[in-house]
PDB file of C-alpha atoms in Angstrom:
ATOM      1  CA  UNK A   1     -16.001  27.740 -71.466  1.00 37.00           C
ATOM      2  CA  UNK A   2     -18.404  30.496 -70.561  1.00 42.00           C
ATOM      3  CA  UNK A   3     -16.460  33.205 -68.737  1.00 41.00           C
ATOM      4  CA  UNK A   4     -19.382  33.598 -66.301  1.00 43.00           C
ATOM      5  CA  UNK A   5     -19.210  30.029 -65.014  1.00 38.00           C
ATOM      6  CA  UNK A   6     -18.385  29.939 -61.358  1.00 37.00           C
ATOM      7  CA  UNK A   7     -19.651  33.469 -60.643  1.00 39.00           C
ATOM      8  CA  UNK A   8     -21.424  33.960 -57.340  1.00 41.00           C
ATOM      9  CA  UNK A   9     -25.115  34.696 -57.848  1.00 47.00           C
ATOM     10  CA  UNK A  10     -26.391  37.935 -56.323  1.00 53.00           C
ATOM     11  CA  UNK A  11     -29.067  37.123 -53.762  1.00 63.00           C
ATOM     12  CA  UNK A  12     -32.612  37.947 -54.834  1.00 71.00           C
ATOM     13  CA  UNK A  13     -34.384  39.326 -51.782  1.00 72.00           C
ATOM     14  CA  UNK A  14     -38.100  39.665 -51.106  1.00 69.00           C
ATOM     15  CA  UNK A  15     -37.592  43.427 -50.769  1.00 73.00           C
ATOM     16  CA  UNK A  16     -36.178  43.538 -54.304  1.00 76.00           C
ATOM     17  CA  UNK A  17     -39.127  41.503 -55.606  1.00 75.00           C
ATOM     18  CA  UNK A  18     -41.570  44.137 -54.357  1.00 74.00           C
ATOM     19  CA  UNK A  19     -40.006  46.703 -56.710  1.00 77.00           C
ATOM     20  CA  UNK A  20     -40.290  44.550 -59.836  1.00 81.00           C
ATOM     21  CA  UNK A  21     -43.060  43.907 -62.333  1.00 82.00           C
ATOM     22  CA  UNK A  22     -44.354  40.373 -61.831  1.00 84.00           C
ATOM     23  CA  UNK A  23     -46.078  38.141 -64.378  1.00 85.00           C
ATOM     24  CA  UNK A  24     -48.086  35.457 -62.580  1.00 83.00           C
ATOM     25  CA  UNK A  25     -49.339  32.539 -64.654  1.00 85.00           C
ATOM     26  CA  UNK A  26     -50.919  29.200 -63.735  1.00 84.00           C
ATOM     27  CA  UNK A  27     -50.597  25.906 -65.587  1.00 86.00           C
ATOM     28  CA  UNK A  28     -54.103  26.202 -67.074  1.00 86.00           C
ATOM     29  CA  UNK A  29     -53.226  29.636 -68.475  1.00 86.00           C
ATOM     30  CA  UNK A  30     -50.074  28.198 -70.026  1.00 87.00           C
ATOM     31  CA  UNK A  31     -52.210  25.553 -71.724  1.00 89.00           C
ATOM     32  CA  UNK A  32     -54.587  28.253 -72.984  1.00 88.00           C
ATOM     33  CA  UNK A  33     -51.622  30.190 -74.372  1.00 88.00           C
ATOM     34  CA  UNK A  34     -50.374  27.053 -76.121  1.00 90.00           C
ATOM     35  CA  UNK A  35     -53.795  26.614 -77.750  1.00 90.00           C
ATOM     36  CA  UNK A  36     -53.777  30.281 -78.779  1.00 89.00           C
ATOM     37  CA  UNK A  37     -50.265  29.806 -80.180  1.00 90.00           C
ATOM     38  CA  UNK A  38     -51.310  26.759 -82.227  1.00 90.00           C
ATOM     39  CA  UNK A  39     -54.346  28.583 -83.611  1.00 90.00           C
ATOM     40  CA  UNK A  40     -52.331  31.653 -84.612  1.00 89.00           C
ATOM     41  CA  UNK A  41     -48.997  30.106 -85.623  1.00 89.00           C
ATOM     42  CA  UNK A  42     -49.225  31.202 -89.269  1.00 90.00           C
ATOM     43  CA  UNK A  43     -49.908  34.786 -88.217  1.00 89.00           C
ATOM     44  CA  UNK A  44     -46.972  34.670 -85.790  1.00 88.00           C
ATOM     45  CA  UNK A  45     -44.655  33.393 -88.521  1.00 88.00           C
ATOM     46  CA  UNK A  46     -45.446  36.416 -90.666  1.00 89.00           C
ATOM     47  CA  UNK A  47     -45.464  39.020 -87.884  1.00 88.00           C
ATOM     48  CA  UNK A  48     -42.835  37.760 -85.427  1.00 86.00           C
ATOM     49  CA  UNK A  49     -40.815  40.987 -85.850  1.00 87.00           C
ATOM     50  CA  UNK A  50     -43.548  42.871 -83.971  1.00 86.00           C
ATOM     51  CA  UNK A  51     -42.948  40.738 -80.881  1.00 88.00           C
ATOM     52  CA  UNK A  52     -40.593  42.584 -78.546  1.00 87.00           C
ATOM     53  CA  UNK A  53     -39.285  42.118 -75.031  1.00 88.00           C
ATOM     54  CA  UNK A  54     -41.465  44.641 -73.137  1.00 85.00           C
ATOM     55  CA  UNK A  55     -39.517  44.464 -69.862  1.00 87.00           C
ATOM     56  CA  UNK A  56     -36.015  45.516 -68.906  1.00 87.00           C
ATOM     57  CA  UNK A  57     -36.398  43.746 -65.569  1.00 88.00           C
ATOM     58  CA  UNK A  58     -39.255  41.407 -64.664  1.00 88.00           C
ATOM     59  CA  UNK A  59     -40.189  38.340 -62.630  1.00 88.00           C
ATOM     60  CA  UNK A  60     -42.251  35.489 -64.095  1.00 89.00           C
ATOM     61  CA  UNK A  61     -43.975  33.101 -61.677  1.00 86.00           C
ATOM     62  CA  UNK A  62     -45.291  29.777 -62.944  1.00 84.00           C
ATOM     63  CA  UNK A  63     -45.687  26.455 -61.171  1.00 80.00           C
ATOM     64  CA  UNK A  64     -43.021  26.595 -58.444  1.00 82.00           C
ATOM     65  CA  UNK A  65     -40.582  28.446 -60.696  1.00 85.00           C
ATOM     66  CA  UNK A  66     -39.480  32.041 -60.433  1.00 89.00           C
ATOM     67  CA  UNK A  67     -37.713  33.462 -63.477  1.00 91.00           C
ATOM     68  CA  UNK A  68     -35.860  36.684 -62.744  1.00 92.00           C
ATOM     69  CA  UNK A  69     -35.053  38.410 -66.033  1.00 91.00           C
ATOM     70  CA  UNK A  70     -32.744  41.419 -66.175  1.00 90.00           C
ATOM     71  CA  UNK A  71     -31.815  42.529 -69.694  1.00 89.00           C
ATOM     72  CA  UNK A  72     -30.429  39.364 -71.360  1.00 91.00           C
ATOM     73  CA  UNK A  73     -29.833  37.455 -68.110  1.00 91.00           C
ATOM     74  CA  UNK A  74     -32.383  34.880 -66.944  1.00 92.00           C
ATOM     75  CA  UNK A  75     -32.003  33.364 -63.468  1.00 90.00           C
ATOM     76  CA  UNK A  76     -34.245  30.541 -62.297  1.00 89.00           C
ATOM     77  CA  UNK A  77     -35.319  30.015 -58.703  1.00 88.00           C
ATOM     78  CA  UNK A  78     -37.548  27.642 -56.778  1.00 85.00           C
ATOM     79  CA  UNK A  79     -40.158  29.784 -55.053  1.00 78.00           C
ATOM     80  CA  UNK A  80     -43.206  29.318 -52.837  1.00 73.00           C
ATOM     81  CA  UNK A  81     -45.514  32.284 -53.394  1.00 64.00           C
ATOM     82  CA  UNK A  82     -47.448  31.527 -50.201  1.00 62.00           C
ATOM     83  CA  UNK A  83     -44.502  31.761 -47.826  1.00 62.00           C
ATOM     84  CA  UNK A  84     -41.941  34.302 -46.698  1.00 67.00           C
ATOM     85  CA  UNK A  85     -39.023  32.013 -47.541  1.00 72.00           C
ATOM     86  CA  UNK A  86     -36.530  33.630 -49.899  1.00 76.00           C
ATOM     87  CA  UNK A  87     -36.261  32.120 -53.411  1.00 79.00           C
ATOM     88  CA  UNK A  88     -33.725  29.287 -53.850  1.00 84.00           C
ATOM     89  CA  UNK A  89     -31.395  29.724 -56.825  1.00 85.00           C
ATOM     90  CA  UNK A  90     -31.238  26.845 -59.348  1.00 85.00           C
ATOM     91  CA  UNK A  91     -29.430  28.007 -62.490  1.00 85.00           C
ATOM     92  CA  UNK A  92     -29.094  30.892 -64.928  1.00 88.00           C
ATOM     93  CA  UNK A  93     -28.528  31.547 -68.599  1.00 90.00           C
ATOM     94  CA  UNK A  94     -27.914  34.422 -70.969  1.00 92.00           C
ATOM     95  CA  UNK A  95     -29.576  34.949 -74.344  1.00 92.00           C
ATOM     96  CA  UNK A  96     -30.431  37.888 -76.586  1.00 92.00           C
ATOM     97  CA  UNK A  97     -34.211  37.552 -77.014  1.00 90.00           C
ATOM     98  CA  UNK A  98     -34.431  40.073 -79.852  1.00 89.00           C
ATOM     99  CA  UNK A  99     -31.777  38.273 -81.886  1.00 90.00           C
ATOM    100  CA  UNK A 100     -33.178  34.801 -81.200  1.00 91.00           C
ATOM    101  CA  UNK A 101     -36.921  35.463 -81.030  1.00 89.00           C
ATOM    102  CA  UNK A 102     -37.698  33.875 -84.403  1.00 89.00           C
ATOM    103  CA  UNK A 103     -36.089  30.606 -83.275  1.00 89.00           C
ATOM    104  CA  UNK A 104     -37.746  30.768 -79.859  1.00 88.00           C
ATOM    105  CA  UNK A 105     -41.235  31.652 -81.092  1.00 86.00           C
ATOM    106  CA  UNK A 106     -41.184  29.220 -84.017  1.00 85.00           C
ATOM    107  CA  UNK A 107     -39.589  26.447 -81.897  1.00 84.00           C
ATOM    108  CA  UNK A 108     -36.409  26.161 -83.919  1.00 86.00           C
ATOM    109  CA  UNK A 109     -33.158  24.843 -82.371  1.00 84.00           C
ATOM    110  CA  UNK A 110     -31.571  27.478 -80.120  1.00 84.00           C
ATOM    111  CA  UNK A 111     -27.771  27.501 -80.053  1.00 82.00           C
ATOM    112  CA  UNK A 112     -27.046  30.836 -78.364  1.00 84.00           C
ATOM    113  CA  UNK A 113     -27.924  29.880 -74.778  1.00 87.00           C
ATOM    114  CA  UNK A 114     -24.965  30.518 -72.478  1.00 86.00           C
ATOM    115  CA  UNK A 115     -25.239  29.224 -68.932  1.00 84.00           C
ATOM    116  CA  UNK A 116     -24.027  31.313 -66.017  1.00 78.00           C
ATOM    117  CA  UNK A 117     -23.405  30.946 -62.298  1.00 62.00           C
ATOM    118  CA  UNK A 118     -22.427  27.274 -62.475  1.00 60.00           C
ATOM    119  CA  UNK A 119     -19.369  25.262 -61.569  1.00 61.00           C
ATOM    120  CA  UNK A 120     -16.556  25.239 -64.109  1.00 57.00           C
ATOM    121  CA  UNK A 121     -17.109  21.514 -64.736  1.00 64.00           C
ATOM    122  CA  UNK A 122     -20.483  20.070 -65.635  1.00 72.00           C
ATOM    123  CA  UNK A 123     -21.368  16.686 -67.081  1.00 78.00           C
ATOM    124  CA  UNK A 124     -22.891  16.322 -70.542  1.00 81.00           C
ATOM    125  CA  UNK A 125     -26.081  14.875 -69.054  1.00 84.00           C
ATOM    126  CA  UNK A 126     -26.432  17.796 -66.674  1.00 80.00           C
ATOM    127  CA  UNK A 127     -25.804  20.287 -69.463  1.00 80.00           C
ATOM    128  CA  UNK A 128     -28.489  18.618 -71.608  1.00 84.00           C
ATOM    129  CA  UNK A 129     -30.876  18.842 -68.666  1.00 84.00           C
ATOM    130  CA  UNK A 130     -30.194  22.565 -68.281  1.00 83.00           C
ATOM    131  CA  UNK A 131     -30.660  23.071 -72.023  1.00 85.00           C
ATOM    132  CA  UNK A 132     -34.035  21.335 -71.867  1.00 87.00           C
ATOM    133  CA  UNK A 133     -35.151  23.444 -68.890  1.00 87.00           C
ATOM    134  CA  UNK A 134     -33.953  26.692 -70.464  1.00 89.00           C
ATOM    135  CA  UNK A 135     -35.748  25.913 -73.731  1.00 88.00           C
ATOM    136  CA  UNK A 136     -38.981  25.253 -71.820  1.00 88.00           C
ATOM    137  CA  UNK A 137     -38.621  28.483 -69.836  1.00 90.00           C
ATOM    138  CA  UNK A 138     -37.964  30.483 -73.015  1.00 90.00           C
ATOM    139  CA  UNK A 139     -41.043  28.961 -74.646  1.00 88.00           C
ATOM    140  CA  UNK A 140     -43.258  30.084 -71.748  1.00 89.00           C
ATOM    141  CA  UNK A 141     -41.729  33.571 -71.929  1.00 90.00           C
ATOM    142  CA  UNK A 142     -42.236  33.756 -75.703  1.00 90.00           C
ATOM    143  CA  UNK A 143     -45.893  32.691 -75.363  1.00 89.00           C
ATOM    144  CA  UNK A 144     -46.481  35.540 -72.904  1.00 88.00           C
ATOM    145  CA  UNK A 145     -44.633  38.099 -75.032  1.00 87.00           C
ATOM    146  CA  UNK A 146     -46.436  36.978 -78.199  1.00 88.00           C
ATOM    147  CA  UNK A 147     -49.877  37.156 -76.633  1.00 86.00           C
ATOM    148  CA  UNK A 148     -49.116  40.530 -75.083  1.00 82.00           C
ATOM    149  CA  UNK A 149     -47.914  41.933 -78.420  1.00 81.00           C
ATOM    150  CA  UNK A 150     -51.111  41.102 -80.313  1.00 79.00           C
ATOM    151  CA  UNK A 151     -53.766  41.490 -77.607  1.00 72.00           C
ATOM    152  CA  UNK A 152     -53.197  44.975 -76.226  1.00 58.00           C
ATOM    153  CA  UNK A 153     -56.864  45.829 -76.753  1.00 47.00           C
ATOM    154  CA  UNK A 154     -57.834  43.198 -74.173  1.00 46.00           C
ATOM    155  CA  UNK A 155     -55.717  44.631 -71.367  1.00 46.00           C
ATOM    156  CA  UNK A 156     -57.767  45.777 -68.388  1.00 46.00           C
ATOM    157  CA  UNK A 157     -56.160  47.536 -65.429  1.00 50.00           C
ATOM    158  CA  UNK A 158     -57.283  47.418 -61.834  1.00 49.00           C
ATOM    159  CA  UNK A 159     -55.657  49.303 -58.979  1.00 50.00           C
ATOM    160  CA  UNK A 160     -56.119  47.916 -55.489  1.00 51.00           C
ATOM    161  CA  UNK A 161     -55.263  49.791 -52.306  1.00 49.00           C
ATOM    162  CA  UNK A 162     -54.491  47.484 -49.379  1.00 50.00           C
ATOM    163  CA  UNK A 163     -54.077  48.514 -45.744  1.00 49.00           C
ATOM    164  CA  UNK A 164     -51.471  46.809 -43.595  1.00 48.00           C
ATOM    165  CA  UNK A 165     -51.476  47.453 -39.840  1.00 49.00           C
ATOM    166  CA  UNK A 166     -48.114  47.655 -38.105  1.00 48.00           C
ATOM    167  CA  UNK A 167     -47.664  47.925 -34.348  1.00 48.00           C
ATOM    168  CA  UNK A 168     -44.458  47.936 -32.308  1.00 47.00           C
ATOM    169  CA  UNK A 169     -44.100  46.725 -28.721  1.00 48.00           C
ATOM    170  CA  UNK A 170     -43.791  50.334 -27.594  1.00 47.00           C
ATOM    171  CA  UNK A 171     -47.101  51.181 -29.281  1.00 46.00           C
ATOM    172  CA  UNK A 172     -48.809  48.320 -27.474  1.00 47.00           C
ATOM    173  CA  UNK A 173     -47.540  49.406 -24.057  1.00 45.00           C
ATOM    174  CA  UNK A 174     -48.526  52.996 -24.679  1.00 50.00           C
ATOM    175  CA  UNK A 175     -51.985  52.055 -25.833  1.00 49.00           C
ATOM    176  CA  UNK A 176     -51.546  53.784 -29.166  1.00 50.00           C
ATOM    177  CA  UNK A 177     -53.497  52.741 -32.226  1.00 45.00           C
ATOM    178  CA  UNK A 178     -51.550  50.639 -34.741  1.00 45.00           C
ATOM    179  CA  UNK A 179     -50.130  52.498 -37.710  1.00 47.00           C
ATOM    180  CA  UNK A 180     -51.817  51.838 -41.041  1.00 44.00           C
ATOM    181  CA  UNK A 181     -49.591  51.576 -44.084  1.00 46.00           C
ATOM    182  CA  UNK A 182     -51.107  51.924 -47.544  1.00 46.00           C
ATOM    183  CA  UNK A 183     -49.709  49.568 -50.155  1.00 46.00           C
ATOM    184  CA  UNK A 184     -50.606  49.714 -53.821  1.00 49.00           C
ATOM    185  CA  UNK A 185     -50.940  46.793 -56.230  1.00 49.00           C
ATOM    186  CA  UNK A 186     -51.792  47.192 -59.892  1.00 51.00           C
ATOM    187  CA  UNK A 187     -53.046  44.031 -61.567  1.00 50.00           C
ATOM    188  CA  UNK A 188     -53.113  43.830 -65.354  1.00 51.00           C
ATOM    189  CA  UNK A 189     -55.073  40.925 -66.790  1.00 52.00           C
ATOM    190  CA  UNK A 190     -54.898  39.704 -70.369  1.00 50.00           C
ATOM    191  CA  UNK A 191     -58.493  38.697 -70.976  1.00 46.00           C
ATOM    192  CA  UNK A 192     -61.862  40.251 -71.748  1.00 35.00           C
ATOM    193  CA  UNK A 193     -63.484  39.615 -68.371  1.00 39.00           C
ATOM    194  CA  UNK A 194     -64.950  42.723 -66.768  1.00 37.00           C
ATOM    195  CA  UNK A 195     -63.103  44.056 -63.750  1.00 38.00           C
ATOM    196  CA  UNK A 196     -64.575  46.702 -61.476  1.00 46.00           C
ATOM    197  CA  UNK A 197     -62.590  49.904 -62.154  1.00 49.00           C
ATOM    198  CA  UNK A 198     -60.915  51.718 -59.239  1.00 50.00           C
ATOM    199  CA  UNK A 199     -62.946  54.379 -57.471  1.00 55.00           C
ATOM    200  CA  UNK A 200     -61.923  58.050 -57.563  1.00 60.00           C
ATOM    201  CA  UNK A 201     -60.842  57.767 -53.922  1.00 58.00           C
ATOM    202  CA  UNK A 202     -58.585  54.816 -54.763  1.00 50.00           C
ATOM    203  CA  UNK A 203     -57.075  56.766 -57.654  1.00 52.00           C
ATOM    204  CA  UNK A 204     -56.338  59.731 -55.383  1.00 52.00           C
ATOM    205  CA  UNK A 205     -54.761  57.483 -52.746  1.00 49.00           C
ATOM    206  CA  UNK A 206     -52.615  55.931 -55.485  1.00 47.00           C
ATOM    207  CA  UNK A 207     -51.419  59.318 -56.751  1.00 47.00           C
ATOM    208  CA  UNK A 208     -50.533  60.485 -53.231  1.00 45.00           C
ATOM    209  CA  UNK A 209     -48.445  57.454 -52.313  1.00 46.00           C
ATOM    210  CA  UNK A 210     -46.765  56.318 -55.538  1.00 50.00           C
ATOM    211  CA  UNK A 211     -43.180  57.569 -55.910  1.00 55.00           C
ATOM    212  CA  UNK A 212     -41.874  55.542 -58.825  1.00 56.00           C
ATOM    213  CA  UNK A 213     -43.488  53.206 -61.338  1.00 59.00           C
ATOM    214  CA  UNK A 214     -42.550  50.910 -64.191  1.00 69.00           C
ATOM    215  CA  UNK A 215     -43.619  51.314 -67.812  1.00 69.00           C
ATOM    216  CA  UNK A 216     -43.408  48.219 -69.997  1.00 69.00           C
ATOM    217  CA  UNK A 217     -42.264  48.404 -73.595  1.00 74.00           C
ATOM    218  CA  UNK A 218     -45.042  48.910 -76.134  1.00 69.00           C
ATOM    219  CA  UNK A 219     -45.787  49.962 -79.693  1.00 74.00           C
ATOM    220  CA  UNK A 220     -47.041  53.507 -80.274  1.00 74.00           C
ATOM    221  CA  UNK A 221     -49.061  54.047 -83.451  1.00 75.00           C
ATOM    222  CA  UNK A 222     -49.379  57.544 -84.914  1.00 73.00           C
ATOM    223  CA  UNK A 223     -52.196  58.926 -87.060  1.00 72.00           C
ATOM    224  CA  UNK A 224     -49.892  58.606 -90.065  1.00 77.00           C
ATOM    225  CA  UNK A 225     -49.824  54.854 -89.498  1.00 76.00           C
ATOM    226  CA  UNK A 226     -46.168  54.843 -88.446  1.00 80.00           C
ATOM    227  CA  UNK A 227     -45.284  52.693 -85.437  1.00 78.00           C
ATOM    228  CA  UNK A 228     -42.373  53.108 -83.055  1.00 78.00           C
ATOM    229  CA  UNK A 229     -41.277  50.901 -80.168  1.00 79.00           C
ATOM    230  CA  UNK A 230     -41.263  52.607 -76.763  1.00 74.00           C
ATOM    231  CA  UNK A 231     -38.612  50.927 -74.625  1.00 74.00           C
ATOM    232  CA  UNK A 232     -39.393  49.732 -71.081  1.00 74.00           C
ATOM    233  CA  UNK A 233     -38.502  52.334 -68.474  1.00 70.00           C
ATOM    234  CA  UNK A 234     -38.910  53.542 -64.898  1.00 66.00           C
ATOM    235  CA  UNK A 235     -40.582  56.883 -64.218  1.00 64.00           C
ATOM    236  CA  UNK A 236     -40.495  58.926 -61.060  1.00 60.00           C
ATOM    237  CA  UNK A 237     -38.217  58.008 -58.152  1.00 58.00           C
ATOM    238  CA  UNK A 238     -36.093  55.055 -59.278  1.00 62.00           C
ATOM    239  CA  UNK A 239     -35.102  54.295 -55.678  1.00 65.00           C
ATOM    240  CA  UNK A 240     -38.712  53.847 -54.529  1.00 61.00           C
ATOM    241  CA  UNK A 241     -40.371  51.872 -57.290  1.00 65.00           C
ATOM    242  CA  UNK A 242     -43.515  49.784 -56.895  1.00 65.00           C
ATOM    243  CA  UNK A 243     -43.863  47.038 -59.473  1.00 66.00           C
ATOM    244  CA  UNK A 244     -47.056  45.774 -61.101  1.00 66.00           C
ATOM    245  CA  UNK A 245     -48.518  42.278 -61.062  1.00 66.00           C
ATOM    246  CA  UNK A 246     -49.522  40.872 -64.457  1.00 62.00           C
ATOM    247  CA  UNK A 247     -51.952  37.947 -64.549  1.00 60.00           C
ATOM    248  CA  UNK A 248     -52.816  36.017 -67.688  1.00 60.00           C
TER     249      UNK A 248
END
């Protein structure tokens, strides 16, 4: 029996989500990734070792699913991106992606999935259902990681500065103007479509208001041809981090 069965799941709040990197992907993008995978499967077989987990902590949104990944723990929620309702926990599992990536990427049987945060007793049918769901979730994750690993040259960044007006009851009675809060969102798209770059004013606003930011894991290639893996990390103020939104 998994020692983690029966553990109480820590609540994932909307405030916590704002600090995390988010990968947002629609069903049509998943299908495009599957086509890309099929076209490049022989290349992936040879070069799967170059595919790494670029995030220490990340959220993946697809369909109505929210996958919250922290190190080797994957927790699955039901989530409506268009509402302010907190995510509803479904199930969780633990797996070492680095150790199992060949099986995951090449669709081989995965035997190292350990389920967490469940009742001590679970029926065989229910366990098979969870295994099927976890395998599907891992496949989506591996498609994203694989595409990211071999398409870095197609990454285009866009920084958006949004204004959000806030006004208390006291402000209204006093006739004061509503306060304007600047919020930053960095969108990283994995395609070759042209995106209007941020203006110099937007860049300056970003630099003035950002306190902490995430850096995803990536390969660094030196002039000598040597490559080293830079681990995912947080820079700046770790208590006031603003995550990025990744769109496929």
